[in-house]
Amino acid sequence: MSSVKKKRRTKIAKHKRKKRRRRDRHKKK
């Protein structure tokens, strides 16, 4: 159970990081 929660948290962090990167790219444009 703990492993699943940890994995899920990582996935969310990755998604958030990707979104932030996309926003940065847009700003550069």
C-alpha positions as a LaTeX table, in Angstrom:
\begin{tabular}{lrrr}
\hline
Residue & $x$ (\AA) & $y$ (\AA) & $z$ (\AA) \\
\hline
Met1 & 0.00 & 0.00 & 0.00 \\
Ser2 & 2.78 & 2.42 & 0.95 \\
Ser3 & 4.64 & 1.66 & $-2.27$ \\
Val4 & 1.58 & 2.46 & $-4.36$ \\
Lys5 & 1.06 & 5.78 & $-2.59$ \\
Lys6 & 4.70 & 6.72 & $-3.13$ \\
Lys7 & 4.54 & 5.78 & $-6.81$ \\
Arg8 & 1.35 & 7.77 & $-7.28$ \\
Arg9 & 2.92 & 10.83 & $-5.64$ \\
Thr10 & 5.87 & 10.61 & $-8.04$ \\
Lys11 & 3.54 & 10.46 & $-11.02$ \\
Ile12 & 1.74 & 13.62 & $-9.87$ \\
Ala13 & 5.04 & 15.43 & $-9.35$ \\
Lys14 & 6.20 & 14.43 & $-12.83$ \\
His15 & 2.98 & 15.68 & $-14.38$ \\
Lys16 & 3.20 & 18.99 & $-12.55$ \\
Arg17 & 6.83 & 19.42 & $-13.61$ \\
Lys18 & 5.93 & 18.74 & $-17.25$ \\
Lys19 & 3.15 & 21.31 & $-17.14$ \\
Arg20 & 5.50 & 23.90 & $-15.65$ \\
Arg21 & 8.05 & 23.24 & $-18.40$ \\
Arg22 & 5.39 & 23.67 & $-21.06$ \\
Arg23 & 4.39 & 27.03 & $-19.58$ \\
Asp24 & 8.02 & 28.13 & $-19.56$ \\
Arg25 & 8.39 & 27.20 & $-23.21$ \\
His26 & 5.31 & 29.23 & $-24.06$ \\
Lys27 & 6.70 & 32.24 & $-22.23$ \\
Lys28 & 9.95 & 31.98 & $-24.18$ \\
Lys29 & 7.98 & 31.95 & $-27.42$ \\
\hline
\end{tabular}
